[in-house]
C-alpha atoms as an extended CHARMM CRD file, in Angstrom:
* protein
*
       282  EXT
         1         1  MET       CA             32.5280000000       68.9790000000       90.8820000000  PROA      1               0.0000000000
         2         2  SER       CA             35.6900000000       67.0140000000       91.6140000000  PROA      2               0.0000000000
         3         3  ASP       CA             35.8220000000       64.9330000000       94.7770000000  PROA      3               0.0000000000
         4         4  ASN       CA             39.5800000000       65.4630000000       95.0110000000  PROA      4               0.0000000000
         5         5  PRO       CA             40.1740000000       67.9610000000       97.8730000000  PROA      5               0.0000000000
         6         6  PHE       CA             43.6950000000       68.5910000000       96.5740000000  PROA      6               0.0000000000
         7         7  GLU       CA             42.6220000000       69.4810000000       93.0480000000  PROA      7               0.0000000000
         8         8  SER       CA             43.5030000000       73.1660000000       93.4450000000  PROA      8               0.0000000000
         9         9  SER       CA             47.0620000000       72.2550000000       94.5250000000  PROA      9               0.0000000000
        10        10  ASP       CA             47.3480000000       70.0550000000       91.4460000000  PROA      10              0.0000000000
        11        11  LEU       CA             46.1260000000       72.8940000000       89.2260000000  PROA      11              0.0000000000
        12        12  LEU       CA             48.6240000000       75.3200000000       90.7460000000  PROA      12              0.0000000000
        13        13  LEU       CA             51.4720000000       72.8540000000       90.1960000000  PROA      13              0.0000000000
        14        14  ARG       CA             50.3440000000       72.5100000000       86.5910000000  PROA      14              0.0000000000
        15        15  ASP       CA             50.2580000000       76.2980000000       86.2340000000  PROA      15              0.0000000000
        16        16  ALA       CA             53.7780000000       76.5180000000       87.6480000000  PROA      16              0.0000000000
        17        17  ARG       CA             55.0280000000       73.9700000000       85.1050000000  PROA      17              0.0000000000
        18        18  ARG       CA             53.4020000000       75.9290000000       82.2760000000  PROA      18              0.0000000000
        19        19  ASN       CA             55.0860000000       79.1410000000       83.4030000000  PROA      19              0.0000000000
        20        20  ILE       CA             58.4520000000       77.3960000000       83.7400000000  PROA      20              0.0000000000
        21        21  VAL       CA             58.2010000000       76.2970000000       80.0950000000  PROA      21              0.0000000000
        22        22  VAL       CA             57.2510000000       79.8300000000       79.0160000000  PROA      22              0.0000000000
        23        23  ALA       CA             60.1220000000       81.3130000000       81.0530000000  PROA      23              0.0000000000
        24        24  ALA       CA             62.6480000000       78.8910000000       79.5510000000  PROA      24              0.0000000000
        25        25  GLU       CA             61.5440000000       79.6830000000       75.9960000000  PROA      25              0.0000000000
        26        26  GLU       CA             61.5680000000       83.4550000000       76.5040000000  PROA      26              0.0000000000
        27        27  LEU       CA             64.9300000000       83.4600000000       78.2940000000  PROA      27              0.0000000000
        28        28  GLU       CA             66.5290000000       81.3650000000       75.5580000000  PROA      28              0.0000000000
        29        29  ARG       CA             65.1270000000       83.6410000000       72.8610000000  PROA      29              0.0000000000
        30        30  PHE       CA             66.3700000000       86.8110000000       74.5700000000  PROA      30              0.0000000000
        31        31  GLN       CA             69.7920000000       85.3370000000       75.3050000000  PROA      31              0.0000000000
        32        32  LYS       CA             70.2880000000       84.4040000000       71.6520000000  PROA      32              0.0000000000
        33        33  GLU       CA             68.9140000000       87.5960000000       70.1040000000  PROA      33              0.0000000000
        34        34  ASP       CA             69.5880000000       90.4340000000       72.5460000000  PROA      34              0.0000000000
        35        35  GLY       CA             71.3810000000       89.1600000000       75.6380000000  PROA      35              0.0000000000
        36        36  ALA       CA             75.0060000000       88.9990000000       74.5150000000  PROA      36              0.0000000000
        37        37  PRO       CA             77.5250000000       91.3930000000       76.1180000000  PROA      37              0.0000000000
        38        38  GLU       CA             78.4490000000       94.4250000000       74.0260000000  PROA      38              0.0000000000
        39        39  SER       CA             81.9460000000       95.0130000000       75.3920000000  PROA      39              0.0000000000
        40        40  PHE       CA             84.4690000000       94.2220000000       78.1060000000  PROA      40              0.0000000000
        41        41  CYS       CA             85.8830000000       97.2330000000       79.8990000000  PROA      41              0.0000000000
        42        42  GLN       CA             88.2940000000       98.2420000000       82.6310000000  PROA      42              0.0000000000
        43        43  GLU       CA             87.3970000000      101.2210000000       84.7800000000  PROA      43              0.0000000000
        44        44  VAL       CA             89.6930000000      102.9230000000       87.2780000000  PROA      44              0.0000000000
        45        45  GLN       CA             88.2260000000      103.4350000000       90.7460000000  PROA      45              0.0000000000
        46        46  GLY       CA             90.2920000000      105.7130000000       92.9630000000  PROA      46              0.0000000000
        47        47  SER       CA             94.0370000000      105.8550000000       92.4940000000  PROA      47              0.0000000000
        48        48  ASN       CA             94.9920000000      102.1970000000       92.0010000000  PROA      48              0.0000000000
        49        49  ILE       CA             91.8940000000       99.9970000000       91.8000000000  PROA      49              0.0000000000
        50        50  VAL       CA             90.6810000000       98.8610000000       88.3870000000  PROA      50              0.0000000000
        51        51  GLU       CA             87.2980000000       97.1610000000       88.0090000000  PROA      51              0.0000000000
        52        52  LEU       CA             86.5890000000       94.6560000000       85.2560000000  PROA      52              0.0000000000
        53        53  LYS       CA             83.1000000000       94.8980000000       83.7990000000  PROA      53              0.0000000000
        54        54  LEU       CA             80.9070000000       93.4520000000       81.1080000000  PROA      54              0.0000000000
        55        55  ARG       CA             78.7070000000       96.0120000000       79.3930000000  PROA      55              0.0000000000
        56        56  PHE       CA             75.4670000000       94.9430000000       77.7060000000  PROA      56              0.0000000000
        57        57  LYS       CA             73.6850000000       96.7020000000       74.8700000000  PROA      57              0.0000000000
        58        58  ASN       CA             70.1040000000       95.8720000000       75.8030000000  PROA      58              0.0000000000
        59        59  ASP       CA             68.0660000000       96.1010000000       78.9780000000  PROA      59              0.0000000000
        60        60  ILE       CA             66.6310000000       92.9060000000       80.3960000000  PROA      60              0.0000000000
        61        61  PRO       CA             62.8780000000       93.2470000000       79.6860000000  PROA      61              0.0000000000
        62        62  LEU       CA             60.7340000000       93.2260000000       82.7890000000  PROA      62              0.0000000000
        63        63  SER       CA             58.3900000000       90.8830000000       80.9180000000  PROA      63              0.0000000000
        64        64  LEU       CA             60.9890000000       88.1170000000       81.2690000000  PROA      64              0.0000000000
        65        65  SER       CA             60.4380000000       88.2310000000       85.0190000000  PROA      65              0.0000000000
        66        66  LEU       CA             56.6950000000       87.6570000000       84.8480000000  PROA      66              0.0000000000
        67        67  PRO       CA             56.4860000000       83.8920000000       84.1260000000  PROA      67              0.0000000000
        68        68  ILE       CA             59.2270000000       83.2960000000       86.7060000000  PROA      68              0.0000000000
        69        69  HSD       CA             57.3230000000       85.2910000000       89.2970000000  PROA      69              0.0000000000
        70        70  HSD       CA             54.0170000000       83.5930000000       88.4050000000  PROA      70              0.0000000000
        71        71  ALA       CA             55.6090000000       80.1300000000       88.6870000000  PROA      71              0.0000000000
        72        72  ILE       CA             57.0040000000       80.8840000000       92.1490000000  PROA      72              0.0000000000
        73        73  VAL       CA             53.6970000000       82.3310000000       93.3570000000  PROA      73              0.0000000000
        74        74  SER       CA             51.8110000000       79.2660000000       92.0900000000  PROA      74              0.0000000000
        75        75  LEU       CA             54.2240000000       76.9340000000       93.8980000000  PROA      75              0.0000000000
        76        76  ARG       CA             53.8470000000       78.8140000000       97.1710000000  PROA      76              0.0000000000
        77        77  SER       CA             50.0690000000       78.9610000000       96.8230000000  PROA      77              0.0000000000
        78        78  ALA       CA             49.9130000000       75.2270000000       96.0820000000  PROA      78              0.0000000000
        79        79  LEU       CA             51.3550000000       74.5750000000       99.5450000000  PROA      79              0.0000000000
        80        80  ASP       CA             48.7020000000       76.7660000000      101.1710000000  PROA      80              0.0000000000
        81        81  HSD       CA             45.9450000000       75.0540000000       99.2090000000  PROA      81              0.0000000000
        82        82  ALA       CA             47.1420000000       71.6510000000      100.4000000000  PROA      82              0.0000000000
        83        83  CYS       CA             46.9050000000       72.8480000000      104.0010000000  PROA      83              0.0000000000
        84        84  PHE       CA             43.4940000000       74.3900000000      103.2910000000  PROA      84              0.0000000000
        85        85  ALA       CA             42.3360000000       70.9860000000      102.0510000000  PROA      85              0.0000000000
        86        86  CYS       CA             43.5880000000       69.2380000000      105.1800000000  PROA      86              0.0000000000
        87        87  GLY       CA             41.9140000000       71.7840000000      107.4500000000  PROA      87              0.0000000000
        88        88  SER       CA             38.6620000000       71.4630000000      105.5620000000  PROA      88              0.0000000000
        89        89  LEU       CA             38.7410000000       67.6690000000      105.7120000000  PROA      89              0.0000000000
        90        90  LYS       CA             39.4840000000       67.6660000000      109.4350000000  PROA      90              0.0000000000
        91        91  PHE       CA             37.4450000000       70.5760000000      110.7650000000  PROA      91              0.0000000000
        92        92  GLY       CA             35.0760000000       71.5920000000      107.9560000000  PROA      92              0.0000000000
        93        93  PRO       CA             35.1470000000       74.3060000000      105.2720000000  PROA      93              0.0000000000
        94        94  SER       CA             34.9500000000       77.1660000000      107.7880000000  PROA      94              0.0000000000
        95        95  ALA       CA             38.3990000000       76.2330000000      109.1160000000  PROA      95              0.0000000000
        96        96  THR       CA             40.2940000000       76.6790000000      105.8560000000  PROA      96              0.0000000000
        97        97  GLY       CA             41.1670000000       80.2970000000      106.6340000000  PROA      97              0.0000000000
        98        98  ARG       CA             43.1860000000       78.9770000000      109.5630000000  PROA      98              0.0000000000
        99        99  ALA       CA             45.2980000000       76.4710000000      107.6510000000  PROA      99              0.0000000000
       100       100  ASN       CA             48.1350000000       78.2270000000      105.8390000000  PROA      100             0.0000000000
       101       101  PHE       CA             51.3900000000       76.4100000000      105.1270000000  PROA      101             0.0000000000
       102       102  PRO       CA             53.7190000000       77.5820000000      107.9330000000  PROA      102             0.0000000000
       103       103  ILE       CA             57.0780000000       79.1800000000      107.1060000000  PROA      103             0.0000000000
       104       104  GLY       CA             59.0600000000       81.2520000000      109.5870000000  PROA      104             0.0000000000
       105       105  ARG       CA             62.3990000000       82.6860000000      110.6300000000  PROA      105             0.0000000000
       106       106  GLU       CA             63.4580000000       79.9470000000      113.0700000000  PROA      106             0.0000000000
       107       107  ARG       CA             62.3240000000       76.4160000000      113.8600000000  PROA      107             0.0000000000
       108       108  ALA       CA             60.9620000000       77.4910000000      117.2440000000  PROA      108             0.0000000000
       109       109  HSD       CA             58.9870000000       80.2550000000      115.5610000000  PROA      109             0.0000000000
       110       110  VAL       CA             57.3960000000       77.7970000000      113.1140000000  PROA      110             0.0000000000
       111       111  LEU       CA             56.5120000000       75.3920000000      115.9330000000  PROA      111             0.0000000000
       112       112  SER       CA             54.7510000000       78.2340000000      117.7420000000  PROA      112             0.0000000000
       113       113  LEU       CA             52.5680000000       78.8370000000      114.6800000000  PROA      113             0.0000000000
       114       114  LEU       CA             50.5050000000       75.7500000000      115.4370000000  PROA      114             0.0000000000
       115       115  ASN       CA             48.8140000000       77.8300000000      118.1430000000  PROA      115             0.0000000000
       116       116  ASN       CA             48.3970000000       80.7960000000      115.7900000000  PROA      116             0.0000000000
       117       117  LYS       CA             44.8700000000       81.3270000000      114.4670000000  PROA      117             0.0000000000
       118       118  ARG       CA             46.1580000000       81.1900000000      110.8360000000  PROA      118             0.0000000000
       119       119  HSD       CA             47.5900000000       77.6990000000      111.2970000000  PROA      119             0.0000000000
       120       120  GLN       CA             45.6950000000       76.0290000000      114.1260000000  PROA      120             0.0000000000
       121       121  ALA       CA             43.3720000000       74.1950000000      111.7170000000  PROA      121             0.0000000000
       122       122  ILE       CA             46.2600000000       72.1110000000      110.3340000000  PROA      122             0.0000000000
       123       123  PRO       CA             45.9450000000       68.5820000000      111.7410000000  PROA      123             0.0000000000
       124       124  GLN       CA             48.8240000000       67.7430000000      114.0950000000  PROA      124             0.0000000000
       125       125  GLU       CA             50.0030000000       64.8420000000      111.9270000000  PROA      125             0.0000000000
       126       126  ILE       CA             50.2110000000       67.1260000000      108.8770000000  PROA      126             0.0000000000
       127       127  PHE       CA             51.9980000000       69.8200000000      110.8510000000  PROA      127             0.0000000000
       128       128  ASP       CA             54.5660000000       67.2710000000      112.0660000000  PROA      128             0.0000000000
       129       129  LEU       CA             55.1000000000       66.1270000000      108.4730000000  PROA      129             0.0000000000
       130       130  ILE       CA             55.6200000000       69.7070000000      107.3070000000  PROA      130             0.0000000000
       131       131  MET       CA             58.2640000000       70.2170000000      109.9930000000  PROA      131             0.0000000000
       132       132  HSD       CA             60.3400000000       67.4380000000      108.4000000000  PROA      132             0.0000000000
       133       133  PHE       CA             60.7810000000       69.7640000000      105.4060000000  PROA      133             0.0000000000
       134       134  ARG       CA             62.3620000000       72.4190000000      107.6790000000  PROA      134             0.0000000000
       135       135  PRO       CA             60.2590000000       75.4670000000      106.6830000000  PROA      135             0.0000000000
       136       136  HSD       CA             62.4630000000       78.0600000000      108.4010000000  PROA      136             0.0000000000
       137       137  GLU       CA             65.3560000000       80.3890000000      107.6010000000  PROA      137             0.0000000000
       138       138  ASP       CA             67.9350000000       79.4440000000      110.2470000000  PROA      138             0.0000000000
       139       139  GLU       CA             71.0230000000       77.2910000000      109.6530000000  PROA      139             0.0000000000
       140       140  SER       CA             69.0980000000       74.0200000000      109.5240000000  PROA      140             0.0000000000
       141       141  GLY       CA             66.2850000000       75.4370000000      107.4220000000  PROA      141             0.0000000000
       142       142  ASN       CA             65.0890000000       74.8580000000      103.8740000000  PROA      142             0.0000000000
       143       143  LEU       CA             66.1960000000       78.0650000000      102.1460000000  PROA      143             0.0000000000
       144       144  MET       CA             64.3990000000       77.2560000000       98.9020000000  PROA      144             0.0000000000
       145       145  LEU       CA             61.0820000000       77.1450000000      100.7290000000  PROA      145             0.0000000000
       146       146  CYS       CA             61.9410000000       80.4550000000      102.3570000000  PROA      146             0.0000000000
       147       147  ALA       CA             62.9110000000       81.9580000000       98.9920000000  PROA      147             0.0000000000
       148       148  ILE       CA             59.6000000000       81.1520000000       97.3080000000  PROA      148             0.0000000000
       149       149  ASN       CA             57.8150000000       82.4140000000      100.4040000000  PROA      149             0.0000000000
       150       150  ALA       CA             59.6950000000       85.7360000000      100.2120000000  PROA      150             0.0000000000
       151       151  VAL       CA             58.7950000000       86.1760000000       96.5410000000  PROA      151             0.0000000000
       152       152  ARG       CA             55.1090000000       85.4240000000       97.1250000000  PROA      152             0.0000000000
       153       153  ASN       CA             55.0160000000       87.9150000000      100.0020000000  PROA      153             0.0000000000
       154       154  THR       CA             56.2530000000       90.7580000000       97.7860000000  PROA      154             0.0000000000
       155       155  GLU       CA             53.6900000000       93.5550000000       97.6740000000  PROA      155             0.0000000000
       156       156  VAL       CA             51.4600000000       92.9170000000       94.6750000000  PROA      156             0.0000000000
       157       157  HSD       CA             51.7110000000       96.5350000000       93.4660000000  PROA      157             0.0000000000
       158       158  GLU       CA             55.5050000000       96.5350000000       93.5640000000  PROA      158             0.0000000000
       159       159  ILE       CA             57.2740000000       96.0850000000       90.2210000000  PROA      159             0.0000000000
       160       160  VAL       CA             60.2830000000       93.9300000000       91.0040000000  PROA      160             0.0000000000
       161       161  GLN       CA             63.1690000000       93.3010000000       88.6270000000  PROA      161             0.0000000000
       162       162  ARG       CA             64.0760000000       89.7250000000       89.4430000000  PROA      162             0.0000000000
       163       163  LEU       CA             66.6170000000       89.0870000000       86.7010000000  PROA      163             0.0000000000
       164       164  ALA       CA             70.2520000000       90.0730000000       86.3080000000  PROA      164             0.0000000000
       165       165  HSD       CA             73.1660000000       89.1070000000       84.1220000000  PROA      165             0.0000000000
       166       166  SER       CA             75.5070000000       86.5600000000       85.7020000000  PROA      166             0.0000000000
       167       167  ILE       CA             78.7120000000       84.7810000000       84.7050000000  PROA      167             0.0000000000
       168       168  SER       CA             78.6520000000       81.0370000000       84.0980000000  PROA      168             0.0000000000
       169       169  ALA       CA             82.3540000000       80.5290000000       83.2960000000  PROA      169             0.0000000000
       170       170  MET       CA             85.4470000000       82.6800000000       83.7060000000  PROA      170             0.0000000000
       171       171  GLN       CA             89.0510000000       82.4330000000       82.5810000000  PROA      171             0.0000000000
       172       172  SER       CA             91.6190000000       85.1030000000       83.3310000000  PROA      172             0.0000000000
       173       173  ALA       CA             95.3400000000       85.6910000000       83.1180000000  PROA      173             0.0000000000
       174       174  ALA       CA             97.2740000000       88.5580000000       84.6600000000  PROA      174             0.0000000000
       175       175  GLN       CA            100.7720000000       89.8540000000       84.1900000000  PROA      175             0.0000000000
       176       176  SER       CA            102.4540000000       91.3640000000       87.2350000000  PROA      176             0.0000000000
       177       177  ASN       CA            103.9900000000       94.8070000000       87.0140000000  PROA      177             0.0000000000
       178       178  SER       CA            107.1750000000       93.8880000000       88.8580000000  PROA      178             0.0000000000
       179       179  ALA       CA            109.1610000000       96.8620000000       87.5340000000  PROA      179             0.0000000000
       180       180  ARG       CA            106.5440000000       99.2910000000       88.8350000000  PROA      180             0.0000000000
       181       181  LEU       CA            106.4340000000       97.5080000000       92.1700000000  PROA      181             0.0000000000
       182       182  LEU       CA            110.2180000000       97.7270000000       92.6060000000  PROA      182             0.0000000000
       183       183  GLU       CA            110.1400000000      101.4050000000       91.7170000000  PROA      183             0.0000000000
       184       184  LEU       CA            107.4840000000      102.1150000000       94.3220000000  PROA      184             0.0000000000
       185       185  ALA       CA            109.3230000000      100.0840000000       96.9440000000  PROA      185             0.0000000000
       186       186  LYS       CA            112.4120000000      102.3250000000       96.7070000000  PROA      186             0.0000000000
       187       187  ASP       CA            110.6760000000      104.9040000000       98.8510000000  PROA      187             0.0000000000
       188       188  GLY       CA            109.8190000000      102.4040000000      101.5840000000  PROA      188             0.0000000000
       189       189  PRO       CA            106.9150000000      100.0950000000      102.3800000000  PROA      189             0.0000000000
       190       190  ILE       CA            103.8580000000      100.3820000000      100.1280000000  PROA      190             0.0000000000
       191       191  GLU       CA            100.2430000000       99.4500000000      100.6640000000  PROA      191             0.0000000000
       192       192  VAL       CA             98.8400000000       96.9850000000       98.1640000000  PROA      192             0.0000000000
       193       193  ALA       CA             95.1220000000       96.1780000000       97.9910000000  PROA      193             0.0000000000
       194       194  SER       CA             95.7000000000       92.7380000000       96.4700000000  PROA      194             0.0000000000
       195       195  PHE       CA             98.4010000000       90.7910000000       94.6640000000  PROA      195             0.0000000000
       196       196  GLU       CA             95.8360000000       88.9360000000       92.5320000000  PROA      196             0.0000000000
       197       197  ILE       CA             92.6740000000       89.5030000000       90.5410000000  PROA      197             0.0000000000
       198       198  GLU       CA             89.8240000000       89.5180000000       93.0640000000  PROA      198             0.0000000000
       199       199  TYR       CA             86.3450000000       88.4240000000       91.9570000000  PROA      199             0.0000000000
       200       200  PHE       CA             83.0880000000       89.9640000000       93.1240000000  PROA      200             0.0000000000
       201       201  ILE       CA             81.0510000000       87.1670000000       94.7350000000  PROA      201             0.0000000000
       202       202  PRO       CA             78.3000000000       87.5220000000       93.8300000000  PROA      202             0.0000000000
       203       203  GLN       CA             78.8560000000       89.6330000000       90.7590000000  PROA      203             0.0000000000
       204       204  ILE       CA             77.3020000000       93.1010000000       90.9370000000  PROA      204             0.0000000000
       205       205  TRP       CA             74.6710000000       93.9490000000       88.3260000000  PROA      205             0.0000000000
       206       206  ASP       CA             73.8530000000       97.5950000000       87.6440000000  PROA      206             0.0000000000
       207       207  PRO       CA             70.6330000000       97.5980000000       85.5720000000  PROA      207             0.0000000000
       208       208  LYS       CA             70.7460000000      101.3340000000       84.8800000000  PROA      208             0.0000000000
       209       209  ALA       CA             74.2590000000      101.2060000000       83.4150000000  PROA      209             0.0000000000
       210       210  ARG       CA             73.6770000000       97.6800000000       82.0040000000  PROA      210             0.0000000000
       211       211  GLU       CA             77.0230000000       96.6940000000       83.5110000000  PROA      211             0.0000000000
       212       212  LEU       CA             78.0990000000       93.6010000000       85.3880000000  PROA      212             0.0000000000
       213       213  LYS       CA             81.0310000000       94.0570000000       87.7660000000  PROA      213             0.0000000000
       214       214  ILE       CA             83.1180000000       90.8980000000       87.6240000000  PROA      214             0.0000000000
       215       215  ALA       CA             86.4490000000       91.5180000000       89.3230000000  PROA      215             0.0000000000
       216       216  TRP       CA             88.9960000000       94.1130000000       90.3750000000  PROA      216             0.0000000000
       217       217  PHE       CA             92.7660000000       94.4050000000       90.7500000000  PROA      217             0.0000000000
       218       218  ASP       CA             95.4440000000       96.7780000000       92.0180000000  PROA      218             0.0000000000
       219       219  ASN       CA             97.2070000000       98.2590000000       89.0010000000  PROA      219             0.0000000000
       220       220  GLN       CA            100.3330000000       98.8220000000       91.0510000000  PROA      220             0.0000000000
       221       221  ILE       CA            100.7910000000       95.0520000000       90.9220000000  PROA      221             0.0000000000
       222       222  ILE       CA             98.9800000000       93.9770000000       87.7620000000  PROA      222             0.0000000000
       223       223  HSD       CA             99.2090000000       95.8890000000       84.5170000000  PROA      223             0.0000000000
       224       224  GLU       CA             97.8660000000       93.5040000000       81.8900000000  PROA      224             0.0000000000
       225       225  VAL       CA             94.7790000000       91.3090000000       82.0780000000  PROA      225             0.0000000000
       226       226  GLU       CA             93.2930000000       88.8060000000       79.6580000000  PROA      226             0.0000000000
       227       227  PHE       CA             89.7470000000       87.8230000000       80.4550000000  PROA      227             0.0000000000
       228       228  LYS       CA             87.2390000000       85.4440000000       78.8700000000  PROA      228             0.0000000000
       229       229  CYS       CA             83.8010000000       84.6100000000       80.1640000000  PROA      229             0.0000000000
       230       230  SER       CA             80.3170000000       83.5010000000       79.1860000000  PROA      230             0.0000000000
       231       231  SER       CA             77.1500000000       85.0180000000       80.6070000000  PROA      231             0.0000000000
       232       232  TYR       CA             73.5720000000       84.0000000000       81.2940000000  PROA      232             0.0000000000
       233       233  ILE       CA             70.4400000000       85.6060000000       82.7300000000  PROA      233             0.0000000000
       234       234  GLY       CA             70.2660000000       84.8080000000       86.4410000000  PROA      234             0.0000000000
       235       235  LEU       CA             67.9210000000       85.5560000000       89.3120000000  PROA      235             0.0000000000
       236       236  GLY       CA             68.3420000000       89.0280000000       90.7250000000  PROA      236             0.0000000000
       237       237  SER       CA             66.5600000000       90.0390000000       93.9200000000  PROA      237             0.0000000000
       238       238  VAL       CA             65.4460000000       86.5800000000       95.0510000000  PROA      238             0.0000000000
       239       239  LYS       CA             66.3020000000       85.9420000000       98.6930000000  PROA      239             0.0000000000
       240       240  PHE       CA             69.1200000000       83.3950000000       99.1940000000  PROA      240             0.0000000000
       241       241  PHE       CA             69.3120000000       82.5770000000       95.4660000000  PROA      241             0.0000000000
       242       242  GLY       CA             70.5480000000       85.7240000000       93.7170000000  PROA      242             0.0000000000
       243       243  GLY       CA             72.5520000000       84.7860000000       90.6040000000  PROA      243             0.0000000000
       244       244  GLU       CA             71.0580000000       81.2900000000       90.3780000000  PROA      244             0.0000000000
       245       245  HSD       CA             69.9110000000       80.1730000000       86.9290000000  PROA      245             0.0000000000
       246       246  PRO       CA             66.1390000000       80.7600000000       87.0670000000  PROA      246             0.0000000000
       247       247  ILE       CA             65.0630000000       77.6030000000       85.2390000000  PROA      247             0.0000000000
       248       248  ARG       CA             67.2580000000       75.3880000000       87.3810000000  PROA      248             0.0000000000
       249       249  PHE       CA             65.8790000000       77.0960000000       90.4900000000  PROA      249             0.0000000000
       250       250  LEU       CA             62.2750000000       76.7520000000       89.3040000000  PROA      250             0.0000000000
       251       251  CYS       CA             62.6390000000       73.0660000000       88.4130000000  PROA      251             0.0000000000
       252       252  LEU       CA             64.1800000000       72.2680000000       91.8000000000  PROA      252             0.0000000000
       253       253  ALA       CA             61.5110000000       74.3160000000       93.5770000000  PROA      253             0.0000000000
       254       254  HSD       CA             58.7280000000       72.5840000000       91.6290000000  PROA      254             0.0000000000
       255       255  ASP       CA             60.0760000000       69.1180000000       92.4590000000  PROA      255             0.0000000000
       256       256  MET       CA             60.3750000000       70.0560000000       96.1350000000  PROA      256             0.0000000000
       257       257  VAL       CA             56.8200000000       71.4280000000       96.3370000000  PROA      257             0.0000000000
       258       258  HSD       CA             55.4620000000       68.4240000000       94.4130000000  PROA      258             0.0000000000
       259       259  LYS       CA             57.1640000000       66.1190000000       96.9280000000  PROA      259             0.0000000000
       260       260  ILE       CA             55.7520000000       68.0300000000       99.9170000000  PROA      260             0.0000000000
       261       261  ILE       CA             52.2180000000       67.9900000000       98.5480000000  PROA      261             0.0000000000
       262       262  SER       CA             52.4230000000       64.3090000000       97.5880000000  PROA      262             0.0000000000
       263       263  ASP       CA             53.5360000000       63.4930000000      101.1290000000  PROA      263             0.0000000000
       264       264  ILE       CA             50.7050000000       65.5970000000      102.5820000000  PROA      264             0.0000000000
       265       265  VAL       CA             48.1950000000       63.7270000000      100.4170000000  PROA      265             0.0000000000
       266       266  ASP       CA             49.6420000000       60.3510000000      101.4360000000  PROA      266             0.0000000000
       267       267  LYS       CA             49.5750000000       61.3180000000      105.1230000000  PROA      267             0.0000000000
       268       268  SER       CA             45.9760000000       62.5350000000      104.7760000000  PROA      268             0.0000000000
       269       269  ILE       CA             45.0070000000       59.1370000000      103.3870000000  PROA      269             0.0000000000
       270       270  GLU       CA             46.9990000000       57.3330000000      106.0810000000  PROA      270             0.0000000000
       271       271  ILE       CA             45.2710000000       59.1540000000      108.9610000000  PROA      271             0.0000000000
       272       272  GLY       CA             41.8250000000       58.7390000000      107.3840000000  PROA      272             0.0000000000
       273       273  LEU       CA             41.0910000000       62.3240000000      106.3190000000  PROA      273             0.0000000000
       274       274  TYR       CA             39.8800000000       61.0180000000      102.9700000000  PROA      274             0.0000000000
       275       275  LYS       CA             40.0250000000       57.9880000000      100.7120000000  PROA      275             0.0000000000
       276       276  ALA       CA             42.5060000000       57.8150000000       97.8510000000  PROA      276             0.0000000000
       277       277  ASN       CA             41.2680000000       59.0540000000       94.5020000000  PROA      277             0.0000000000
       278       278  PRO       CA             42.8440000000       57.0350000000       91.6610000000  PROA      278             0.0000000000
       279       279  GLN       CA             42.0960000000       59.8900000000       89.2270000000  PROA      279             0.0000000000
       280       280  ARG       CA             44.2720000000       62.3960000000       91.0920000000  PROA      280             0.0000000000
       281       281  SER       CA             46.6830000000       64.1080000000       88.6850000000  PROA      281             0.0000000000
       282       282  ASP       CA             50.3220000000       64.9880000000       89.2800000000  PROA      282             0.0000000000
């Protein structure tokens, strides 16, 4: 049996890296073979509003979401396991159930968790270190930590589609319909929704229709549009990071969690919870 109390955190980090590699390979394969847009379309909404959409031929397979989800869950669990290890080292194995990695809505809420039975076994020095990483959702908080926490807390029986098409680059040109505008103005003031192409931020993905809403314009003002764009598979229903490229997000999240755990290990050694193990893996 290993004498490294943080071995399970190391294993979970390794599992996250493996799933990131699998996710990258599967996303690249789908994007090349089945993920290209089928057509670009303009659809009238109401009397004057025209929406610009990309329509895709194929659904995004739910299976593409699985390695992404597994990687995020492993990262979040690795943080808990690090706190479990600290609680066990400080107070004994029976305390590990009261040593979860604290994440909350506001800083004050997280600070109050130290007195909560699920967190009170975290040594004060470790808790103070964790607070430096701002594990809360308010303006000063670490939203990436909160995002991986939200994904891990999804009900295990719920099938969640966490991927959506997104636009990585856009180029558009519009020609104003000045003659139409002058004609309308003869009868007095007119109401115009917008004088320019307006972009949906974020873009709106409709998985049932396989359509991505990109922009809209008022066809009283604009009558001809040229549009070029390139697409990629982005995160869908991930809190704070919808539309983000999943591999970029996962790599940043992994590096952040690795840094937190490394600092927890170093602090544990510094305060004498255990002696350094030169065989510890990263």
